[in-house]
GROMACS .gro file of C-alpha atoms in nm:
model
  417
    1UNK     CA    1   0.000   0.000   0.000
    2UNK     CA    2   0.287   0.237   0.076
    3UNK     CA    3   0.429   0.168  -0.269
    4UNK     CA    4   0.098   0.263  -0.430
    5UNK     CA    5   0.076   0.582  -0.225
    6UNK     CA    6   0.435   0.673  -0.315
    7UNK     CA    7   0.353   0.625  -0.683
    8UNK     CA    8   0.039   0.838  -0.647
    9UNK     CA    9   0.242   1.109  -0.472
   10UNK     CA   10   0.503   1.105  -0.746
   11UNK     CA   11   0.247   1.128  -1.027
   12UNK     CA   12   0.055   1.407  -0.854
   13UNK     CA   13   0.373   1.601  -0.781
   14UNK     CA   14   0.491   1.568  -1.140
   15UNK     CA   15   0.154   1.688  -1.270
   16UNK     CA   16   0.164   1.980  -1.024
   17UNK     CA   17   0.509   2.090  -1.141
   18UNK     CA   18   0.425   2.051  -1.511
   19UNK     CA   19   0.100   2.244  -1.481
   20UNK     CA   20   0.278   2.520  -1.287
   21UNK     CA   21   0.542   2.542  -1.560
   22UNK     CA   22   0.269   2.553  -1.824
   23UNK     CA   23   0.096   2.842  -1.647
   24UNK     CA   24   0.425   3.026  -1.605
   25UNK     CA   25   0.526   2.988  -1.970
   26UNK     CA   26   0.180   3.100  -2.077
   27UNK     CA   27   0.205   3.412  -1.861
   28UNK     CA   28   0.548   3.521  -1.986
   29UNK     CA   29   0.533   3.413  -2.353
   30UNK     CA   30   0.503   3.731  -2.566
   31UNK     CA   31   0.408   3.575  -2.903
   32UNK     CA   32   0.094   3.388  -2.798
   33UNK     CA   33  -0.228   3.575  -2.874
   34UNK     CA   34  -0.449   3.710  -2.595
   35UNK     CA   35  -0.731   3.457  -2.638
   36UNK     CA   36  -0.494   3.159  -2.631
   37UNK     CA   37  -0.315   3.305  -2.331
   38UNK     CA   38  -0.641   3.321  -2.132
   39UNK     CA   39  -0.742   2.974  -2.245
   40UNK     CA   40  -0.420   2.802  -2.142
   41UNK     CA   41  -0.396   2.998  -1.818
   42UNK     CA   42  -0.742   2.874  -1.718
   43UNK     CA   43  -0.650   2.523  -1.827
   44UNK     CA   44  -0.324   2.495  -1.636
   45UNK     CA   45  -0.461   2.670  -1.326
   46UNK     CA   46  -0.750   2.421  -1.318
   47UNK     CA   47  -0.502   2.132  -1.339
   48UNK     CA   48  -0.282   2.296  -1.076
   49UNK     CA   49  -0.575   2.339  -0.836
   50UNK     CA   50  -0.688   1.981  -0.894
   51UNK     CA   51  -0.337   1.858  -0.808
   52UNK     CA   52  -0.337   2.064  -0.490
   53UNK     CA   53  -0.664   1.901  -0.380
   54UNK     CA   54  -0.513   1.563  -0.470
   55UNK     CA   55  -0.220   1.633  -0.237
   56UNK     CA   56  -0.462   1.744   0.035
   57UNK     CA   57  -0.656   1.421  -0.014
   58UNK     CA   58  -0.338   1.214   0.017
   59UNK     CA   59  -0.243   1.403   0.333
   60UNK     CA   60  -0.586   1.349   0.488
   61UNK     CA   61  -0.544   0.971   0.456
   62UNK     CA   62  -0.273   0.992   0.724
   63UNK     CA   63  -0.498   1.156   0.983
   64UNK     CA   64  -0.815   1.046   1.159
   65UNK     CA   65  -1.046   1.287   0.976
   66UNK     CA   66  -1.413   1.232   0.887
   67UNK     CA   67  -1.474   1.028   0.575
   68UNK     CA   68  -1.704   1.303   0.451
   69UNK     CA   69  -1.412   1.547   0.439
   70UNK     CA   70  -1.200   1.307   0.229
   71UNK     CA   71  -1.495   1.238   0.005
   72UNK     CA   72  -1.558   1.611  -0.046
   73UNK     CA   73  -1.191   1.672  -0.125
   74UNK     CA   74  -1.197   1.390  -0.380
   75UNK     CA   75  -1.512   1.542  -0.531
   76UNK     CA   76  -1.346   1.884  -0.576
   77UNK     CA   77  -1.031   1.725  -0.716
   78UNK     CA   78  -1.227   1.527  -0.977
   79UNK     CA   79  -1.458   1.814  -1.069
   80UNK     CA   80  -1.164   2.048  -1.127
   81UNK     CA   81  -0.991   1.786  -1.339
   82UNK     CA   82  -1.302   1.750  -1.557
   83UNK     CA   83  -1.282   2.116  -1.660
   84UNK     CA   84  -0.954   2.095  -1.858
   85UNK     CA   85  -1.062   1.759  -1.999
   86UNK     CA   86  -1.363   1.935  -2.152
   87UNK     CA   87  -1.177   2.245  -2.272
   88UNK     CA   88  -1.010   2.123  -2.595
   89UNK     CA   89  -1.342   2.149  -2.778
   90UNK     CA   90  -1.352   2.521  -2.695
   91UNK     CA   91  -1.008   2.577  -2.846
   92UNK     CA   92  -1.098   2.366  -3.150
   93UNK     CA   93  -1.407   2.577  -3.223
   94UNK     CA   94  -1.203   2.893  -3.172
   95UNK     CA   95  -0.943   2.777  -3.424
   96UNK     CA   96  -1.222   2.707  -3.675
   97UNK     CA   97  -1.385   3.046  -3.622
   98UNK     CA   98  -1.707   2.897  -3.482
   99UNK     CA   99  -1.906   3.075  -3.213
  100UNK     CA  100  -1.977   2.877  -2.898
  101UNK     CA  101  -2.334   3.004  -2.870
  102UNK     CA  102  -2.431   2.865  -3.210
  103UNK     CA  103  -2.226   2.544  -3.196
  104UNK     CA  104  -2.433   2.228  -3.146
  105UNK     CA  105  -2.116   2.036  -3.061
  106UNK     CA  106  -2.034   2.276  -2.777
  107UNK     CA  107  -2.387   2.251  -2.638
  108UNK     CA  108  -2.368   1.870  -2.641
  109UNK     CA  109  -2.031   1.876  -2.464
  110UNK     CA  110  -2.163   2.127  -2.210
  111UNK     CA  111  -2.465   1.904  -2.146
  112UNK     CA  112  -2.246   1.597  -2.096
  113UNK     CA  113  -2.027   1.788  -1.853
  114UNK     CA  114  -2.338   1.895  -1.659
  115UNK     CA  115  -2.452   1.531  -1.640
  116UNK     CA  116  -2.107   1.429  -1.517
  117UNK     CA  117  -2.114   1.702  -1.251
  118UNK     CA  118  -2.454   1.587  -1.124
  119UNK     CA  119  -2.343   1.222  -1.110
  120UNK     CA  120  -2.020   1.323  -0.939
  121UNK     CA  121  -2.209   1.531  -0.682
  122UNK     CA  122  -2.424   1.227  -0.602
  123UNK     CA  123  -2.111   1.047  -0.478
  124UNK     CA  124  -2.123   1.275  -0.172
  125UNK     CA  125  -2.440   1.099  -0.063
  126UNK     CA  126  -2.424   0.753  -0.223
  127UNK     CA  127  -2.160   0.487  -0.281
  128UNK     CA  128  -2.302   0.341  -0.603
  129UNK     CA  129  -2.025   0.499  -0.812
  130UNK     CA  130  -1.732   0.503  -0.569
  131UNK     CA  131  -1.677   0.540  -0.195
  132UNK     CA  132  -1.398   0.583   0.059
  133UNK     CA  133  -1.347   0.272   0.272
  134UNK     CA  134  -1.194   0.320   0.618
  135UNK     CA  135  -1.119  -0.052   0.645
  136UNK     CA  136  -0.909  -0.018   0.328
  137UNK     CA  137  -0.690   0.259   0.473
  138UNK     CA  138  -0.928   0.525   0.344
  139UNK     CA  139  -0.861   0.457  -0.024
  140UNK     CA  140  -1.159   0.504  -0.250
  141UNK     CA  141  -1.316   0.193  -0.403
  142UNK     CA  142  -1.531   0.155  -0.712
  143UNK     CA  143  -1.900   0.100  -0.675
  144UNK     CA  144  -2.115  -0.122  -0.897
  145UNK     CA  145  -2.204   0.164  -1.135
  146UNK     CA  146  -1.863   0.330  -1.154
  147UNK     CA  147  -1.842   0.320  -1.539
  148UNK     CA  148  -2.156   0.535  -1.559
  149UNK     CA  149  -1.992   0.831  -1.389
  150UNK     CA  150  -1.694   0.812  -1.625
  151UNK     CA  151  -1.905   0.763  -1.938
  152UNK     CA  152  -1.996   1.135  -1.991
  153UNK     CA  153  -1.630   1.239  -1.980
  154UNK     CA  154  -1.534   0.955  -2.216
  155UNK     CA  155  -1.809   1.073  -2.453
  156UNK     CA  156  -1.675   1.430  -2.434
  157UNK     CA  157  -1.327   1.312  -2.530
  158UNK     CA  158  -1.464   1.102  -2.816
  159UNK     CA  159  -1.674   1.393  -2.947
  160UNK     CA  160  -1.372   1.624  -2.926
  161UNK     CA  161  -1.167   1.376  -3.127
  162UNK     CA  162  -1.443   1.327  -3.385
  163UNK     CA  163  -1.496   1.704  -3.410
  164UNK     CA  164  -1.126   1.755  -3.474
  165UNK     CA  165  -1.118   1.497  -3.752
  166UNK     CA  166  -1.432   1.644  -3.910
  167UNK     CA  167  -1.276   1.995  -3.913
  168UNK     CA  168  -0.930   1.888  -4.028
  169UNK     CA  169  -0.954   2.084  -4.353
  170UNK     CA  170  -1.016   2.405  -4.160
  171UNK     CA  171  -0.704   2.363  -3.946
  172UNK     CA  172  -0.342   2.396  -4.041
  173UNK     CA  173  -0.154   2.067  -4.056
  174UNK     CA  174   0.043   2.151  -3.742
  175UNK     CA  175  -0.265   2.249  -3.538
  176UNK     CA  176  -0.457   1.941  -3.658
  177UNK     CA  177  -0.183   1.702  -3.548
  178UNK     CA  178  -0.150   1.900  -3.225
  179UNK     CA  179  -0.510   1.819  -3.139
  180UNK     CA  180  -0.469   1.454  -3.238
  181UNK     CA  181  -0.155   1.426  -3.024
  182UNK     CA  182  -0.344   1.564  -2.724
  183UNK     CA  183  -0.682   1.398  -2.767
  184UNK     CA  184  -0.589   1.042  -2.864
  185UNK     CA  185  -0.412   0.948  -2.537
  186UNK     CA  186  -0.668   1.138  -2.328
  187UNK     CA  187  -0.958   0.958  -2.498
  188UNK     CA  188  -0.794   0.617  -2.468
  189UNK     CA  189  -0.711   0.678  -2.101
  190UNK     CA  190  -1.069   0.777  -2.020
  191UNK     CA  191  -1.219   0.466  -2.180
  192UNK     CA  192  -0.965   0.238  -2.009
  193UNK     CA  193  -1.047   0.405  -1.677
  194UNK     CA  194  -1.410   0.292  -1.713
  195UNK     CA  195  -1.295  -0.068  -1.659
  196UNK     CA  196  -0.947  -0.044  -1.502
  197UNK     CA  197  -0.855   0.191  -1.220
  198UNK     CA  198  -0.587   0.423  -1.364
  199UNK     CA  199  -0.704   0.742  -1.193
  200UNK     CA  200  -0.352   0.853  -1.090
  201UNK     CA  201  -0.247   0.840  -1.457
  202UNK     CA  202  -0.535   1.054  -1.585
  203UNK     CA  203  -0.392   1.374  -1.440
  204UNK     CA  204  -0.041   1.319  -1.571
  205UNK     CA  205  -0.167   1.209  -1.915
  206UNK     CA  206  -0.390   1.517  -1.929
  207UNK     CA  207  -0.102   1.750  -1.845
  208UNK     CA  208   0.142   1.582  -2.086
  209UNK     CA  209  -0.114   1.578  -2.367
  210UNK     CA  210  -0.207   1.941  -2.322
  211UNK     CA  211   0.157   2.043  -2.290
  212UNK     CA  212   0.217   1.884  -2.628
  213UNK     CA  213  -0.085   2.069  -2.767
  214UNK     CA  214   0.036   2.391  -2.606
  215UNK     CA  215   0.388   2.344  -2.743
  216UNK     CA  216   0.274   2.278  -3.097
  217UNK     CA  217   0.015   2.559  -3.088
  218UNK     CA  218   0.283   2.791  -2.954
  219UNK     CA  219   0.522   2.679  -3.227
  220UNK     CA  220   0.255   2.743  -3.490
  221UNK     CA  221   0.176   3.088  -3.351
  222UNK     CA  222   0.547   3.172  -3.328
  223UNK     CA  223   0.589   3.069  -3.690
  224UNK     CA  224   0.291   3.281  -3.791
  225UNK     CA  225   0.424   3.570  -3.584
  226UNK     CA  226   0.760   3.551  -3.761
  227UNK     CA  227   0.586   3.526  -4.098
  228UNK     CA  228   0.383   3.832  -4.004
  229UNK     CA  229   0.693   4.029  -3.917
  230UNK     CA  230   0.864   3.907  -4.234
  231UNK     CA  231   0.561   4.000  -4.439
  232UNK     CA  232   0.568   4.349  -4.293
  233UNK     CA  233   0.933   4.375  -4.393
  234UNK     CA  234   0.832   4.271  -4.743
  235UNK     CA  235   0.560   4.536  -4.740
  236UNK     CA  236   0.786   4.819  -4.627
  237UNK     CA  237   0.837   5.128  -4.843
  238UNK     CA  238   0.992   5.080  -5.185
  239UNK     CA  239   1.311   5.288  -5.215
  240UNK     CA  240   1.235   5.404  -5.569
  241UNK     CA  241   0.890   5.522  -5.453
  242UNK     CA  242   1.062   5.746  -5.197
  243UNK     CA  243   1.312   5.875  -5.455
  244UNK     CA  244   1.039   5.947  -5.712
  245UNK     CA  245   0.827   6.123  -5.449
  246UNK     CA  246   1.112   6.344  -5.335
  247UNK     CA  247   1.196   6.426  -5.698
  248UNK     CA  248   0.833   6.516  -5.767
  249UNK     CA  249   0.821   6.740  -5.462
  250UNK     CA  250   1.143   6.909  -5.575
  251UNK     CA  251   0.995   6.984  -5.918
  252UNK     CA  252   0.662   7.097  -5.774
  253UNK     CA  253   0.831   7.346  -5.542
  254UNK     CA  254   0.907   7.561  -5.846
  255UNK     CA  255   0.599   7.481  -6.056
  256UNK     CA  256   0.320   7.455  -5.799
  257UNK     CA  257   0.429   7.531  -5.439
  258UNK     CA  258   0.079   7.477  -5.299
  259UNK     CA  259   0.057   7.128  -5.450
  260UNK     CA  260   0.412   7.058  -5.327
  261UNK     CA  261   0.304   7.137  -4.971
  262UNK     CA  262   0.003   6.907  -5.004
  263UNK     CA  263   0.220   6.623  -5.139
  264UNK     CA  264   0.459   6.672  -4.847
  265UNK     CA  265   0.167   6.640  -4.603
  266UNK     CA  266   0.035   6.330  -4.781
  267UNK     CA  267   0.380   6.175  -4.790
  268UNK     CA  268   0.430   6.252  -4.421
  269UNK     CA  269   0.097   6.081  -4.342
  270UNK     CA  270   0.203   5.783  -4.552
  271UNK     CA  271   0.536   5.753  -4.367
  272UNK     CA  272   0.373   5.789  -4.025
  273UNK     CA  273   0.112   5.524  -4.103
  274UNK     CA  274   0.381   5.292  -4.237
  275UNK     CA  275   0.590   5.322  -3.921
  276UNK     CA  276   0.284   5.275  -3.697
  277UNK     CA  277   0.178   4.968  -3.894
  278UNK     CA  278   0.522   4.808  -3.867
  279UNK     CA  279   0.510   4.853  -3.489
  280UNK     CA  280   0.157   4.712  -3.453
  281UNK     CA  281   0.091   4.340  -3.402
  282UNK     CA  282  -0.289   4.363  -3.359
  283UNK     CA  283  -0.574   4.460  -3.595
  284UNK     CA  284  -0.627   4.832  -3.638
  285UNK     CA  285  -0.941   5.033  -3.726
  286UNK     CA  286  -1.018   5.026  -4.097
  287UNK     CA  287  -1.039   5.406  -4.093
  288UNK     CA  288  -0.668   5.419  -4.010
  289UNK     CA  289  -0.581   5.181  -4.294
  290UNK     CA  290  -0.802   5.380  -4.531
  291UNK     CA  291  -0.626   5.704  -4.433
  292UNK     CA  292  -0.293   5.532  -4.502
  293UNK     CA  293  -0.418   5.425  -4.846
  294UNK     CA  294  -0.555   5.770  -4.930
  295UNK     CA  295  -0.220   5.929  -4.843
  296UNK     CA  296  -0.031   5.681  -5.061
  297UNK     CA  297  -0.265   5.728  -5.359
  298UNK     CA  298  -0.253   6.107  -5.323
  299UNK     CA  299   0.126   6.094  -5.355
  300UNK     CA  300   0.104   5.863  -5.657
  301UNK     CA  301  -0.158   6.084  -5.823
  302UNK     CA  302   0.071   6.382  -5.785
  303UNK     CA  303   0.336   6.192  -5.982
  304UNK     CA  304   0.112   6.040  -6.250
  305UNK     CA  305  -0.115   6.346  -6.278
  306UNK     CA  306  -0.402   6.261  -6.516
  307UNK     CA  307  -0.315   5.893  -6.566
  308UNK     CA  308  -0.433   5.766  -6.225
  309UNK     CA  309  -0.792   5.796  -6.104
  310UNK     CA  310  -0.932   5.668  -5.775
  311UNK     CA  311  -1.294   5.613  -5.670
  312UNK     CA  312  -1.390   5.567  -5.304
  313UNK     CA  313  -1.721   5.415  -5.193
  314UNK     CA  314  -1.664   5.333  -4.826
  315UNK     CA  315  -1.978   5.398  -4.620
  316UNK     CA  316  -1.898   5.107  -4.387
  317UNK     CA  317  -1.579   5.156  -4.185
  318UNK     CA  318  -1.666   5.020  -3.838
  319UNK     CA  319  -1.439   4.714  -3.837
  320UNK     CA  320  -1.074   4.622  -3.793
  321UNK     CA  321  -0.811   4.484  -4.028
  322UNK     CA  322  -0.447   4.375  -3.990
  323UNK     CA  323  -0.203   4.665  -4.035
  324UNK     CA  324  -0.072   4.706  -4.388
  325UNK     CA  325  -0.364   4.531  -4.556
  326UNK     CA  326  -0.544   4.768  -4.794
  327UNK     CA  327  -0.251   5.000  -4.871
  328UNK     CA  328  -0.016   4.726  -5.001
  329UNK     CA  329  -0.298   4.580  -5.213
  330UNK     CA  330  -0.354   4.917  -5.376
  331UNK     CA  331   0.021   4.973  -5.409
  332UNK     CA  332   0.056   4.633  -5.574
  333UNK     CA  333  -0.220   4.726  -5.820
  334UNK     CA  334  -0.045   5.050  -5.914
  335UNK     CA  335   0.294   4.883  -5.938
  336UNK     CA  336   0.194   4.575  -6.140
  337UNK     CA  337  -0.136   4.672  -6.301
  338UNK     CA  338  -0.070   5.016  -6.442
  339UNK     CA  339   0.020   5.022  -6.811
  340UNK     CA  340   0.145   5.366  -6.921
  341UNK     CA  341   0.057   5.284  -7.284
  342UNK     CA  342  -0.300   5.165  -7.219
  343UNK     CA  343  -0.469   5.487  -7.111
  344UNK     CA  344  -0.573   5.606  -6.762
  345UNK     CA  345  -0.543   5.358  -6.477
  346UNK     CA  346  -0.854   5.345  -6.257
  347UNK     CA  347  -0.890   5.200  -5.906
  348UNK     CA  348  -1.207   5.169  -5.703
  349UNK     CA  349  -1.218   5.095  -5.330
  350UNK     CA  350  -1.551   4.987  -5.185
  351UNK     CA  351  -1.670   4.854  -4.850
  352UNK     CA  352  -1.999   4.704  -4.743
  353UNK     CA  353  -2.151   4.544  -4.437
  354UNK     CA  354  -2.264   4.182  -4.474
  355UNK     CA  355  -2.458   3.941  -4.256
  356UNK     CA  356  -2.134   3.773  -4.145
  357UNK     CA  357  -1.914   4.081  -4.116
  358UNK     CA  358  -1.752   4.323  -4.360
  359UNK     CA  359  -1.618   4.321  -4.714
  360UNK     CA  360  -1.351   4.529  -4.887
  361UNK     CA  361  -1.342   4.524  -5.267
  362UNK     CA  362  -1.054   4.673  -5.467
  363UNK     CA  363  -1.090   4.676  -5.843
  364UNK     CA  364  -0.868   4.812  -6.122
  365UNK     CA  365  -0.870   4.817  -6.501
  366UNK     CA  366  -0.504   4.725  -6.533
  367UNK     CA  367  -0.313   4.440  -6.690
  368UNK     CA  368  -0.466   4.171  -6.472
  369UNK     CA  369  -0.273   3.869  -6.354
  370UNK     CA  370  -0.208   3.507  -6.442
  371UNK     CA  371  -0.361   3.283  -6.168
  372UNK     CA  372  -0.106   3.009  -6.239
  373UNK     CA  373   0.186   3.241  -6.164
  374UNK     CA  374   0.024   3.441  -5.886
  375UNK     CA  375   0.148   3.232  -5.593
  376UNK     CA  376   0.507   3.248  -5.708
  377UNK     CA  377   0.516   3.614  -5.814
  378UNK     CA  378   0.311   3.797  -5.551
  379UNK     CA  379   0.468   3.710  -5.217
  380UNK     CA  380   0.341   4.027  -5.052
  381UNK     CA  381  -0.023   3.950  -5.134
  382UNK     CA  382   0.017   3.591  -5.012
  383UNK     CA  383   0.148   3.727  -4.682
  384UNK     CA  384  -0.148   3.965  -4.655
  385UNK     CA  385  -0.385   3.674  -4.704
  386UNK     CA  386  -0.209   3.481  -4.427
  387UNK     CA  387  -0.227   3.774  -4.183
  388UNK     CA  388  -0.596   3.831  -4.256
  389UNK     CA  389  -0.667   3.466  -4.181
  390UNK     CA  390  -0.450   3.460  -3.869
  391UNK     CA  391  -0.554   3.790  -3.711
  392UNK     CA  392  -0.917   3.830  -3.823
  393UNK     CA  393  -1.029   3.483  -3.934
  394UNK     CA  394  -1.094   3.644  -4.272
  395UNK     CA  395  -1.034   3.556  -4.635
  396UNK     CA  396  -0.889   3.727  -4.940
  397UNK     CA  397  -0.968   3.629  -5.298
  398UNK     CA  398  -0.811   3.763  -5.618
  399UNK     CA  399  -0.994   3.720  -5.948
  400UNK     CA  400  -0.972   3.872  -6.296
  401UNK     CA  401  -1.247   4.113  -6.403
  402UNK     CA  402  -1.452   4.045  -6.713
  403UNK     CA  403  -1.387   4.401  -6.829
  404UNK     CA  404  -1.014   4.356  -6.777
  405UNK     CA  405  -0.803   4.415  -6.471
  406UNK     CA  406  -0.822   4.258  -6.126
  407UNK     CA  407  -1.063   4.240  -5.833
  408UNK     CA  408  -0.944   4.176  -5.477
  409UNK     CA  409  -1.210   4.093  -5.220
  410UNK     CA  410  -1.138   4.078  -4.846
  411UNK     CA  411  -1.396   3.926  -4.611
  412UNK     CA  412  -1.367   4.004  -4.240
  413UNK     CA  413  -1.584   3.821  -3.988
  414UNK     CA  414  -1.796   4.031  -3.754
  415UNK     CA  415  -1.593   4.164  -3.461
  416UNK     CA  416  -1.662   4.319  -3.123
  417UNK     CA  417  -1.502   4.661  -3.143
   0.00000   0.00000   0.00000
């Protein structure tokens, strides 16, 4: 019996240390997004608290305390452990952009957890599921209906696993295998526990599985963070654009001083917005991005005079976008779409509110693009698409126009501003 208790102490202590490390890394890691930080903090703190109650329970076995107190401690320990076991489904739905309120899967999981909680609470008054036996040195023993109290949690794990597999196409490869790595051992452990007592292993398996999920999720977010920073470097100001602008201002100072002053103001706004965007790692108001774009186009129009025309139709601006989203798209259109021998180059920028969120549409009458070569040639636009998906759960599509030219459509899901 002492050997069993020593093993239980070791497993509980290891789980306590690992969960504490997980909470600490989550608190200090700068690259993890705010939602994921809250999620993993709640997860590891729940595990940590469950381990603390497990240690209290072990300590109580050594003292002549009422059985009811041990039973209540075991109840709290198990209830707290059930919370992180049920949480992966929340993170899965978050990764897929699904709202919890409208998710049938989440409601089913929540209902199963409520059933488990009720069954677990009944153990305080009945020994049909499990009970603490004083004649067995106060270790808990299984009752005749023990599998029934474990069944809801096993069903939750199985549903989480099935939900992950069903949504595999909506997850990156790394995130998908992260969920599989975490859920497979947790699901197998829960079903085995219905028939074989491996309760001490559930906690450690849960911590190890979620640490693997946390590590791979963190790796994926770090990779996306680095890609985001790299993409911003790609989207930084073109040197020849700066040289041409300064040359234009120099010429305008003698020909049209008032226009020169306006171009200087527009160029200053463009520079300021560029520097602010490079420093920002969170979505910004669309109005700020639109101001950045207007300043850029004003500078370009001063250089191209009557060969560049812009139309704005942006009644809807109450949403957020990643920094350096619209401006680089427009800049790319001017850079690659404008043909000086094909007449005036026209760009239209429109926004509209949709049932699911917001849309930005940028159209031009330029040269268009070859879809087969797009992925290889337009690295900047590919990076914009990645940042829109990562930061706003949005999408960006690029299609040729029937009238000639290109249309870029950005869809942003509804946000709480």
